[in-house]
Amino acid sequence: MNINGKVIALSVVLCVCLIMKQLPCRAKYVSNNDQDTSVNVPIGGNAWRLDKDTIGGNISNAGIVNWTNKNAVFVTYVRFAKAGRFKLFLNLKVADGMTALTISALNKTRNIRVEGSSLTAHYAGEWIVNDTGYVAIKIAGRSKTGSIYADISSLALTGPNIKENTSFVRDNEGDFFYWGRRGPSVHLGYVIPDNKNAEWFYNEVTVPKNNDVLGSYFMACGFGEGYFGMQVNSPAERHILFSVWSPFNTDDPKKIPDDQKIVMVKKGANVHTGEFGSEGSGGQSYMLYNWKAGNTYKFLVKAKPDGNDHTVYTAWFFAPEANEWHLIASFSRPQTNTYLKHLHSFLENFDPEQGTITRKVYFNNEWIADENGKWTELNKARFTADNTGAKGYRMDYSGGVDGGAFYLQNCGFFNNYTTRNIIFDRLLSRKMPDVALDKLP
């Protein structure tokens, strides 16, 4: 129909139905804009229940399932690379009866009624994005006449601002629903001067107050064959963790041949040792220690080739509360003849339910010492991210130099990210580590 020279198209956007694999479209959205594009946002890799509970509704790889609790509210995050409008569809089914839902985003709320036991695309409304960055889309239940509110598998967004670089976890290939909900891990790769044998690596770590988020690993001294840092494992438990990988490539430590196993040489008081798997396998040690956010802790690791095709790795931890160096453990790695290489630090979240919370850490005063105990300060580091960040599935990561220290930050869906693969320079502190290497426990 043509009215005053303007064409009114009474049709639903076809691309939305196609991207939903030709699901039925119970939609009222009217569009005749050839520039509109659409994306399908899987709930399984991009959503959380706000109260972190699982009773009466939870997030699975299939999306929101078993939703019976009226107080359960779910939030999905999408990062827009361009300002503009978008239309929102919910791909869902209702086992029986009718359900009333409330959809909230960008300070605007829409109420919709849905029904139907087959997976269907339901139009929820239109929103305006005023700037680039993350948008939180919340879904709450108002009422239901059936047994559950709805099983919701994904959201479909369409509009001229929906581009290929809109950021969210796109699929579960490679278990990315799990990795995406954990959030991006970020790293600092320290630049080592040429012709230096790094037998020792020293680093100082400070987690700002209120940044000691559950599930965080603040890794201070990483090297080619292992890592050493501190974790928040539960509300009541924190670890100082030191691990060395076996040269045998497996995620199952039981499959490591005897001649390629990591052997514990010694360990400190109150240190637990054993094996680890799932991300490579090898020897692991940890000490329970209630470290405090806001305090600075010192980490020291040593790698010494023994001349028999083994390298012995040893880690020490210094807490200001104890004012002394504590031996964590010493491991012998077979088929290895090297000093410390590929020195790095990282920040990761290992609890998918905590991927919505931002955490930050400072790394400062990095030094290496050669086999003669001569110290050299490291003040350059390359900033990188894991595949979750590199693929653009999560963009809530940053790093840089602040107050003379390197820092890393991730998770929580903050908007300002840092370009990957750039090198940061911090000012030289010229504060050589105050440690008597020959008197360590």
Tab-separated table of C-alpha atoms in Angstrom:
chain	number	residue	atom	x	y	z
A	1	MET	CA	0.000	0.000	0.000
A	2	ASN	CA	1.334	3.466	-0.933
A	3	ILE	CA	0.200	6.422	1.188
A	4	ASN	CA	1.547	9.934	0.374
A	5	GLY	CA	4.503	8.416	-1.430
A	6	LYS	CA	5.562	6.258	1.509
A	7	VAL	CA	5.527	2.482	1.320
A	8	ILE	CA	4.342	0.616	4.388
A	9	ALA	CA	5.543	-3.002	4.435
A	10	LEU	CA	3.440	-5.241	6.640
A	11	SER	CA	5.892	-8.115	6.902
A	12	VAL	CA	8.261	-9.619	9.410
A	13	VAL	CA	11.980	-9.492	8.672
A	14	LEU	CA	12.811	-12.674	6.804
A	15	CYS	CA	16.429	-12.813	7.939
A	16	VAL	CA	15.337	-13.175	11.564
A	17	CYS	CA	13.374	-16.292	10.720
A	18	LEU	CA	16.236	-17.670	8.653
A	19	ILE	CA	18.810	-17.137	11.389
A	20	MET	CA	16.500	-19.004	13.746
A	21	LYS	CA	16.585	-21.957	11.355
A	22	GLN	CA	13.127	-21.134	10.009
A	23	LEU	CA	11.369	-21.076	13.349
A	24	PRO	CA	7.780	-19.825	13.303
A	25	CYS	CA	7.691	-16.056	13.844
A	26	ARG	CA	4.944	-14.742	16.127
A	27	ALA	CA	6.158	-11.202	15.586
A	28	LYS	CA	4.720	-7.784	14.883
A	29	TYR	CA	7.918	-6.023	13.842
A	30	VAL	CA	7.471	-4.018	10.624
A	31	SER	CA	10.534	-3.347	8.456
A	32	ASN	CA	11.426	-2.530	4.894
A	33	ASN	CA	15.090	-1.708	5.551
A	34	ASP	CA	17.438	-3.690	3.326
A	35	GLN	CA	20.388	-2.666	5.531
A	36	ASP	CA	19.087	-4.485	8.604
A	37	THR	CA	21.120	-7.517	9.625
A	38	SER	CA	20.499	-10.070	12.352
A	39	VAL	CA	22.414	-12.169	14.864
A	40	ASN	CA	21.357	-15.071	17.046
A	41	VAL	CA	22.660	-14.876	20.638
A	42	PRO	CA	22.684	-18.289	22.397
A	43	ILE	CA	21.542	-18.058	25.999
A	44	GLY	CA	23.804	-20.971	26.988
A	45	GLY	CA	27.014	-18.992	26.484
A	46	ASN	CA	25.921	-15.431	27.209
A	47	ALA	CA	23.490	-15.421	30.144
A	48	TRP	CA	23.449	-15.716	33.929
A	49	ARG	CA	20.847	-15.947	36.641
A	50	LEU	CA	21.224	-12.811	38.734
A	51	ASP	CA	20.917	-14.450	42.151
A	52	LYS	CA	23.379	-17.252	41.176
A	53	ASP	CA	20.867	-19.859	42.376
A	54	THR	CA	19.889	-22.903	40.317
A	55	ILE	CA	16.673	-24.015	42.028
A	56	GLY	CA	13.615	-23.165	39.971
A	57	GLY	CA	15.504	-22.221	36.820
A	58	ASN	CA	19.065	-22.355	35.560
A	59	ILE	CA	21.330	-21.841	32.548
A	60	SER	CA	22.314	-24.919	30.551
A	61	ASN	CA	23.892	-25.281	27.126
A	62	ALA	CA	20.328	-25.379	25.795
A	63	GLY	CA	19.504	-22.022	27.423
A	64	ILE	CA	17.133	-21.168	30.272
A	65	VAL	CA	15.535	-24.415	31.487
A	66	ASN	CA	13.364	-25.665	34.380
A	67	TRP	CA	12.160	-22.136	35.090
A	68	THR	CA	9.504	-22.238	37.821
A	69	ASN	CA	10.766	-19.649	40.330
A	70	LYS	CA	9.075	-16.276	39.839
A	71	ASN	CA	11.980	-14.494	41.537
A	72	ALA	CA	14.546	-15.839	39.076
A	73	VAL	CA	15.807	-13.100	36.740
A	74	PHE	CA	18.150	-13.850	33.853
A	75	VAL	CA	20.514	-11.437	32.120
A	76	THR	CA	22.188	-11.732	28.722
A	77	TYR	CA	25.082	-9.491	27.634
A	78	VAL	CA	25.789	-8.308	24.084
A	79	ARG	CA	28.403	-5.756	23.053
A	80	PHE	CA	27.381	-3.368	20.279
A	81	ALA	CA	30.089	-1.988	17.995
A	82	LYS	CA	27.772	0.688	16.603
A	83	ALA	CA	25.048	2.908	18.034
A	84	GLY	CA	21.518	2.670	16.649
A	85	ARG	CA	18.257	0.794	17.053
A	86	PHE	CA	17.651	-2.921	17.323
A	87	LYS	CA	14.643	-5.222	17.461
A	88	LEU	CA	14.630	-8.119	19.882
A	89	PHE	CA	13.084	-11.574	19.464
A	90	LEU	CA	13.045	-14.386	22.047
A	91	ASN	CA	13.350	-17.953	20.772
A	92	LEU	CA	11.358	-19.962	23.289
A	93	LYS	CA	8.707	-22.545	24.000
A	94	VAL	CA	6.145	-22.889	26.781
A	95	ALA	CA	5.318	-26.463	27.744
A	96	ASP	CA	1.730	-25.645	28.652
A	97	GLY	CA	-0.435	-22.635	29.343
A	98	MET	CA	0.446	-18.989	28.818
A	99	THR	CA	3.320	-16.962	30.288
A	100	ALA	CA	3.782	-13.224	30.813
A	101	LEU	CA	7.400	-12.011	30.650
A	102	THR	CA	9.104	-8.687	31.323
A	103	ILE	CA	12.066	-7.716	29.123
A	104	SER	CA	14.321	-4.870	30.311
A	105	ALA	CA	17.277	-3.159	28.644
A	106	LEU	CA	18.687	0.361	28.497
A	107	ASN	CA	16.160	1.681	31.047
A	108	LYS	CA	13.225	0.523	28.929
A	109	THR	CA	10.849	-2.316	29.818
A	110	ARG	CA	8.487	-4.306	27.611
A	111	ASN	CA	5.869	-6.844	28.712
A	112	ILE	CA	4.950	-9.714	26.414
A	113	ARG	CA	2.707	-12.780	26.554
A	114	VAL	CA	3.935	-16.037	25.060
A	115	GLU	CA	2.588	-19.538	24.542
A	116	GLY	CA	3.158	-22.612	22.404
A	117	SER	CA	5.016	-25.861	23.020
A	118	SER	CA	7.160	-25.630	19.874
A	119	LEU	CA	10.208	-23.381	19.611
A	120	THR	CA	8.996	-20.038	18.295
A	121	ALA	CA	10.434	-16.546	17.784
A	122	HIS	CA	8.482	-13.991	19.830
A	123	TYR	CA	8.932	-10.286	19.159
A	124	ALA	CA	9.781	-8.357	22.339
A	125	GLY	CA	10.223	-4.792	21.117
A	126	GLU	CA	12.653	-2.169	19.882
A	127	TRP	CA	15.472	-0.443	21.765
A	128	ILE	CA	17.911	2.373	20.970
A	129	VAL	CA	21.644	1.979	21.666
A	130	ASN	CA	23.197	5.426	22.137
A	131	ASP	CA	26.838	4.360	22.239
A	132	THR	CA	29.107	1.406	21.640
A	133	GLY	CA	29.551	-1.042	24.485
A	134	TYR	CA	27.762	-3.748	26.414
A	135	VAL	CA	23.988	-3.935	26.831
A	136	ALA	CA	22.386	-6.070	29.548
A	137	ILE	CA	19.076	-7.657	28.510
A	138	LYS	CA	17.076	-8.920	31.499
A	139	ILE	CA	14.228	-11.421	31.363
A	140	ALA	CA	11.838	-11.862	34.298
A	141	GLY	CA	8.628	-13.821	34.745
A	142	ARG	CA	5.419	-11.983	35.706
A	143	SER	CA	2.904	-14.791	35.671
A	144	LYS	CA	2.193	-18.221	34.219
A	145	THR	CA	-0.772	-20.532	33.895
A	146	GLY	CA	1.335	-23.598	33.127
A	147	SER	CA	4.046	-25.565	34.914
A	148	ILE	CA	7.026	-23.464	33.788
A	149	TYR	CA	7.571	-19.923	32.570
A	150	ALA	CA	9.453	-20.806	29.374
A	151	ASP	CA	12.444	-22.615	27.949
A	152	ILE	CA	14.431	-19.874	26.185
A	153	SER	CA	17.199	-20.981	23.831
A	154	SER	CA	18.429	-17.711	22.312
A	155	LEU	CA	17.796	-14.068	21.528
A	156	ALA	CA	17.667	-12.699	17.989
A	157	LEU	CA	18.659	-9.086	17.374
A	158	THR	CA	18.058	-7.274	14.114
A	159	GLY	CA	18.771	-3.739	12.969
A	160	PRO	CA	21.241	-1.531	11.084
A	161	ASN	CA	23.630	-1.439	14.049
A	162	ILE	CA	23.932	-5.227	14.188
A	163	LYS	CA	27.314	-5.910	12.618
A	164	GLU	CA	29.639	-8.873	12.334
A	165	ASN	CA	31.757	-7.433	15.158
A	166	THR	CA	28.847	-7.385	17.591
A	167	SER	CA	30.431	-9.290	20.490
A	168	PHE	CA	28.973	-12.364	22.166
A	169	VAL	CA	29.705	-16.099	22.335
A	170	ARG	CA	28.405	-17.307	18.985
A	171	ASP	CA	28.385	-21.084	19.419
A	172	ASN	CA	29.546	-23.938	21.627
A	173	GLU	CA	32.230	-25.251	19.290
A	174	GLY	CA	35.280	-26.007	21.428
A	175	ASP	CA	33.119	-25.800	24.589
A	176	PHE	CA	32.965	-22.014	24.246
A	177	PHE	CA	29.748	-21.684	26.239
A	178	TYR	CA	31.855	-22.722	29.241
A	179	TRP	CA	34.895	-20.616	28.329
A	180	GLY	CA	32.778	-17.634	27.356
A	181	ARG	CA	30.905	-17.572	30.644
A	182	ARG	CA	34.240	-17.725	32.465
A	183	GLY	CA	35.315	-14.638	30.567
A	184	PRO	CA	38.544	-13.664	28.816
A	185	SER	CA	41.908	-14.439	30.382
A	186	VAL	CA	44.550	-11.750	29.912
A	187	HIS	CA	48.330	-11.979	30.010
A	188	LEU	CA	51.539	-9.992	30.272
A	189	GLY	CA	54.485	-11.506	28.400
A	190	TYR	CA	57.673	-10.007	29.803
A	191	VAL	CA	60.435	-8.968	27.422
A	192	ILE	CA	63.737	-10.553	28.490
A	193	PRO	CA	67.063	-9.038	27.359
A	194	ASP	CA	69.007	-11.131	24.858
A	195	ASN	CA	71.802	-13.391	26.080
A	196	LYS	CA	70.391	-13.631	29.611
A	197	ASN	CA	69.966	-16.959	31.394
A	198	ALA	CA	67.055	-16.433	33.777
A	199	GLU	CA	67.600	-18.852	36.646
A	200	TRP	CA	65.409	-16.755	38.949
A	201	PHE	CA	62.198	-14.782	38.337
A	202	TYR	CA	60.796	-12.375	40.939
A	203	ASN	CA	57.442	-10.563	40.883
A	204	GLU	CA	55.225	-8.582	43.263
A	205	VAL	CA	51.424	-8.861	43.212
A	206	THR	CA	48.755	-6.577	44.640
A	207	VAL	CA	45.040	-7.260	44.307
A	208	PRO	CA	43.116	-4.042	45.067
A	209	LYS	CA	40.490	-4.178	47.785
A	210	ASN	CA	37.155	-5.613	46.625
A	211	ASN	CA	38.826	-7.215	43.591
A	212	ASP	CA	39.472	-10.594	45.237
A	213	VAL	CA	36.530	-12.113	43.389
A	214	LEU	CA	35.654	-15.776	43.858
A	215	GLY	CA	37.164	-17.874	41.060
A	216	SER	CA	40.116	-15.574	40.380
A	217	TYR	CA	43.646	-16.748	39.651
A	218	PHE	CA	46.229	-13.982	39.944
A	219	MET	CA	49.209	-15.722	38.368
A	220	ALA	CA	52.501	-13.967	39.142
A	221	CYS	CA	55.372	-16.089	37.799
A	222	GLY	CA	54.586	-18.027	34.660
A	223	PHE	CA	57.212	-19.785	32.548
A	224	GLY	CA	57.289	-22.216	29.657
A	225	GLU	CA	56.677	-25.294	31.806
A	226	GLY	CA	54.461	-24.033	34.636
A	227	TYR	CA	53.044	-21.220	36.724
A	228	PHE	CA	52.906	-19.803	40.253
A	229	GLY	CA	50.350	-17.450	41.808
A	230	MET	CA	47.409	-17.033	44.179
A	231	GLN	CA	43.734	-17.944	43.935
A	232	VAL	CA	40.330	-17.347	45.501
A	233	ASN	CA	38.931	-20.886	45.665
A	234	SER	CA	35.881	-20.427	47.886
A	235	PRO	CA	34.478	-17.859	50.304
A	236	ALA	CA	36.570	-19.510	53.035
A	237	GLU	CA	39.619	-20.820	51.156
A	238	ARG	CA	42.522	-19.300	49.219
A	239	HIS	CA	45.531	-21.020	47.655
A	240	ILE	CA	49.120	-20.212	46.815
A	241	LEU	CA	49.459	-22.488	43.785
A	242	PHE	CA	52.581	-23.787	42.012
A	243	SER	CA	52.315	-26.228	39.088
A	244	VAL	CA	54.714	-27.767	36.566
A	245	TRP	CA	53.515	-29.540	33.409
A	246	SER	CA	54.758	-32.941	32.336
A	247	PRO	CA	56.502	-33.100	28.928
A	248	PHE	CA	53.927	-35.773	28.026
A	249	ASN	CA	50.934	-34.130	26.369
A	250	THR	CA	47.719	-35.343	28.003
A	251	ASP	CA	44.828	-34.036	30.081
A	252	ASP	CA	44.800	-37.252	32.146
A	253	PRO	CA	47.706	-37.488	34.625
A	254	LYS	CA	47.187	-41.265	34.905
A	255	LYS	CA	48.328	-41.643	31.296
A	256	ILE	CA	51.756	-40.084	31.869
A	257	PRO	CA	54.568	-42.659	31.455
A	258	ASP	CA	56.786	-43.086	34.504
A	259	ASP	CA	59.815	-41.612	32.747
A	260	GLN	CA	57.889	-38.411	31.967
A	261	LYS	CA	56.253	-37.817	35.329
A	262	ILE	CA	56.946	-34.743	37.418
A	263	VAL	CA	58.753	-35.775	40.610
A	264	MET	CA	58.486	-33.791	43.821
A	265	VAL	CA	61.938	-33.069	45.265
A	266	LYS	CA	60.807	-31.270	48.411
A	267	LYS	CA	57.955	-29.178	49.742
A	268	GLY	CA	57.365	-26.613	52.456
A	269	ALA	CA	55.402	-26.922	55.669
A	270	ASN	CA	51.617	-27.104	55.254
A	271	VAL	CA	51.919	-27.543	51.485
A	272	HIS	CA	49.742	-30.078	49.665
A	273	THR	CA	51.166	-31.830	46.592
A	274	GLY	CA	49.648	-34.043	43.932
A	275	GLU	CA	48.757	-34.223	40.254
A	276	PHE	CA	46.554	-32.073	38.059
A	277	GLY	CA	44.797	-32.523	34.716
A	278	SER	CA	42.253	-31.083	32.239
A	279	GLU	CA	44.572	-28.301	30.997
A	280	GLY	CA	47.662	-30.406	30.456
A	281	SER	CA	48.909	-32.595	33.299
A	282	GLY	CA	51.762	-32.593	35.758
A	283	GLY	CA	52.744	-31.902	39.347
A	284	GLN	CA	50.824	-29.487	41.507
A	285	SER	CA	51.356	-27.972	44.935
A	286	TYR	CA	49.370	-25.487	46.957
A	287	MET	CA	49.390	-23.897	50.375
A	288	LEU	CA	46.248	-22.725	52.098
A	289	TYR	CA	46.831	-19.074	52.899
A	290	ASN	CA	44.295	-16.348	53.622
A	291	TRP	CA	46.004	-13.588	51.654
A	292	LYS	CA	44.439	-10.130	51.861
A	293	ALA	CA	43.300	-7.805	49.098
A	294	GLY	CA	45.236	-4.544	49.316
A	295	ASN	CA	48.468	-6.181	50.540
A	296	THR	CA	51.489	-6.831	48.311
A	297	TYR	CA	52.869	-10.374	48.039
A	298	LYS	CA	56.186	-11.500	46.581
A	299	PHE	CA	56.737	-14.524	44.362
A	300	LEU	CA	60.052	-16.127	43.411
A	301	VAL	CA	60.672	-19.099	41.138
A	302	LYS	CA	63.905	-20.838	40.136
A	303	ALA	CA	64.798	-23.199	37.280
A	304	LYS	CA	68.069	-25.126	37.518
A	305	PRO	CA	69.148	-27.741	34.919
A	306	ASP	CA	70.732	-30.655	36.790
A	307	GLY	CA	72.944	-31.859	33.924
A	308	ASN	CA	71.034	-35.152	33.567
A	309	ASP	CA	68.304	-34.005	31.171
A	310	HIS	CA	66.154	-32.790	34.057
A	311	THR	CA	65.368	-29.275	35.259
A	312	VAL	CA	64.413	-28.604	38.874
A	313	TYR	CA	61.792	-25.892	39.423
A	314	THR	CA	61.359	-24.360	42.885
A	315	ALA	CA	58.913	-21.727	44.156
A	316	TRP	CA	58.922	-19.469	47.230
A	317	PHE	CA	56.252	-17.129	48.562
A	318	PHE	CA	56.699	-14.051	50.779
A	319	ALA	CA	53.750	-12.729	52.788
A	320	PRO	CA	54.094	-9.405	54.633
A	321	GLU	CA	52.016	-10.840	57.483
A	322	ALA	CA	54.722	-13.458	58.161
A	323	ASN	CA	57.693	-11.351	56.979
A	324	GLU	CA	59.606	-14.368	55.711
A	325	TRP	CA	60.041	-16.501	52.603
A	326	HIS	CA	58.120	-19.778	52.588
A	327	LEU	CA	59.069	-22.742	50.417
A	328	ILE	CA	56.120	-23.995	48.381
A	329	ALA	CA	57.664	-26.909	46.486
A	330	SER	CA	60.452	-28.136	44.254
A	331	PHE	CA	59.710	-30.344	41.213
A	332	SER	CA	62.026	-32.199	38.832
A	333	ARG	CA	60.875	-32.201	35.200
A	334	PRO	CA	62.337	-34.902	32.913
A	335	GLN	CA	63.449	-34.411	29.316
A	336	THR	CA	64.140	-30.771	30.114
A	337	ASN	CA	67.348	-28.774	30.071
A	338	THR	CA	66.493	-25.098	30.290
A	339	TYR	CA	66.496	-21.960	32.359
A	340	LEU	CA	63.312	-19.895	32.721
A	341	LYS	CA	61.826	-18.789	29.411
A	342	HIS	CA	58.541	-17.277	28.189
A	343	LEU	CA	58.069	-15.383	31.438
A	344	HIS	CA	54.547	-14.091	31.924
A	345	SER	CA	51.731	-13.235	34.325
A	346	PHE	CA	48.017	-13.656	33.815
A	347	LEU	CA	44.593	-12.995	35.267
A	348	GLU	CA	41.815	-15.532	34.829
A	349	ASN	CA	38.411	-16.395	36.208
A	350	PHE	CA	37.925	-20.162	36.574
A	351	ASP	CA	34.290	-20.056	37.803
A	352	PRO	CA	31.717	-19.502	35.001
A	353	GLU	CA	29.163	-18.157	37.488
A	354	GLN	CA	31.554	-15.305	38.373
A	355	GLY	CA	32.101	-14.123	34.800
A	356	THR	CA	29.862	-11.097	35.385
A	357	ILE	CA	32.132	-9.575	38.056
A	358	THR	CA	35.140	-7.378	37.277
A	359	ARG	CA	38.480	-8.030	38.955
A	360	LYS	CA	41.865	-6.284	38.670
A	361	VAL	CA	45.449	-7.025	39.691
A	362	TYR	CA	48.754	-5.130	39.752
A	363	PHE	CA	52.116	-6.736	38.900
A	364	ASN	CA	55.201	-4.725	39.779
A	365	ASN	CA	58.977	-4.768	40.195
A	366	GLU	CA	59.741	-7.749	37.945
A	367	TRP	CA	63.354	-8.969	38.000
A	368	ILE	CA	65.359	-11.926	36.742
A	369	ALA	CA	68.701	-13.188	38.038
A	370	ASP	CA	71.205	-15.293	36.119
A	371	GLU	CA	73.084	-18.366	37.363
A	372	ASN	CA	75.536	-16.050	39.145
A	373	GLY	CA	72.809	-14.206	41.030
A	374	LYS	CA	73.122	-11.000	38.991
A	375	TRP	CA	69.774	-9.192	38.854
A	376	THR	CA	68.218	-7.505	35.795
A	377	GLU	CA	64.960	-5.564	35.946
A	378	LEU	CA	62.153	-6.275	33.453
A	379	ASN	CA	60.011	-3.272	32.551
A	380	LYS	CA	58.425	-4.229	29.216
A	381	ALA	CA	55.481	-6.580	28.725
A	382	ARG	CA	53.273	-7.576	25.801
A	383	PHE	CA	49.521	-7.612	26.459
A	384	THR	CA	47.549	-10.580	25.084
A	385	ALA	CA	44.253	-12.393	25.642
A	386	ASP	CA	43.091	-15.981	25.268
A	387	ASN	CA	40.841	-17.272	22.476
A	388	THR	CA	37.712	-15.956	24.181
A	389	GLY	CA	39.083	-12.448	23.784
A	390	ALA	CA	40.913	-13.000	20.495
A	391	LYS	CA	37.747	-14.289	18.784
A	392	GLY	CA	35.807	-11.260	19.997
A	393	TYR	CA	33.407	-13.385	22.042
A	394	ARG	CA	34.186	-11.287	25.138
A	395	MET	CA	35.670	-7.783	24.992
A	396	ASP	CA	35.704	-6.969	28.706
A	397	TYR	CA	39.469	-7.064	29.124
A	398	SER	CA	42.145	-4.440	29.639
A	399	GLY	CA	45.717	-3.940	30.721
A	400	GLY	CA	48.335	-1.243	30.968
A	401	VAL	CA	50.514	0.698	33.369
A	402	ASP	CA	49.062	2.489	36.380
A	403	GLY	CA	51.063	4.135	39.140
A	404	GLY	CA	54.300	2.601	37.890
A	405	ALA	CA	52.940	-0.966	37.890
A	406	PHE	CA	51.526	-3.200	35.191
A	407	TYR	CA	47.876	-4.109	35.625
A	408	LEU	CA	45.375	-6.577	34.182
A	409	GLN	CA	41.576	-6.419	34.376
A	410	ASN	CA	38.841	-8.710	33.091
A	411	CYS	CA	35.185	-9.762	33.280
A	412	GLY	CA	32.144	-7.769	34.359
A	413	PHE	CA	31.268	-6.447	30.871
A	414	PHE	CA	32.997	-3.073	31.154
A	415	ASN	CA	33.135	-1.136	27.892
A	416	ASN	CA	36.685	0.143	27.423
A	417	TYR	CA	38.929	-2.665	26.217
A	418	THR	CA	42.662	-2.575	25.470
A	419	THR	CA	44.095	-3.402	22.056
A	420	ARG	CA	45.822	-6.773	22.162
A	421	ASN	CA	49.477	-7.441	21.283
A	422	ILE	CA	50.803	-4.045	22.280
A	423	ILE	CA	53.866	-3.628	24.508
A	424	PHE	CA	53.641	-1.684	27.752
A	425	ASP	CA	56.609	0.056	29.387
A	426	ARG	CA	56.708	0.878	33.066
A	427	LEU	CA	59.298	3.104	34.703
A	428	LEU	CA	62.295	1.270	36.133
A	429	SER	CA	61.919	0.980	39.895
A	430	ARG	CA	65.605	0.156	40.461
A	431	LYS	CA	64.443	-1.623	43.646
A	432	MET	CA	66.410	-4.852	43.493
A	433	PRO	CA	64.708	-7.767	45.292
A	434	ASP	CA	65.655	-7.890	48.952
A	435	VAL	CA	66.232	-11.626	49.147
A	436	ALA	CA	69.291	-13.663	50.107
A	437	LEU	CA	69.145	-16.365	47.447
A	438	ASP	CA	71.599	-18.635	49.255
A	439	LYS	CA	69.560	-18.566	52.481
A	440	LEU	CA	66.150	-19.484	51.134
A	441	PRO	CA	64.435	-22.447	52.829
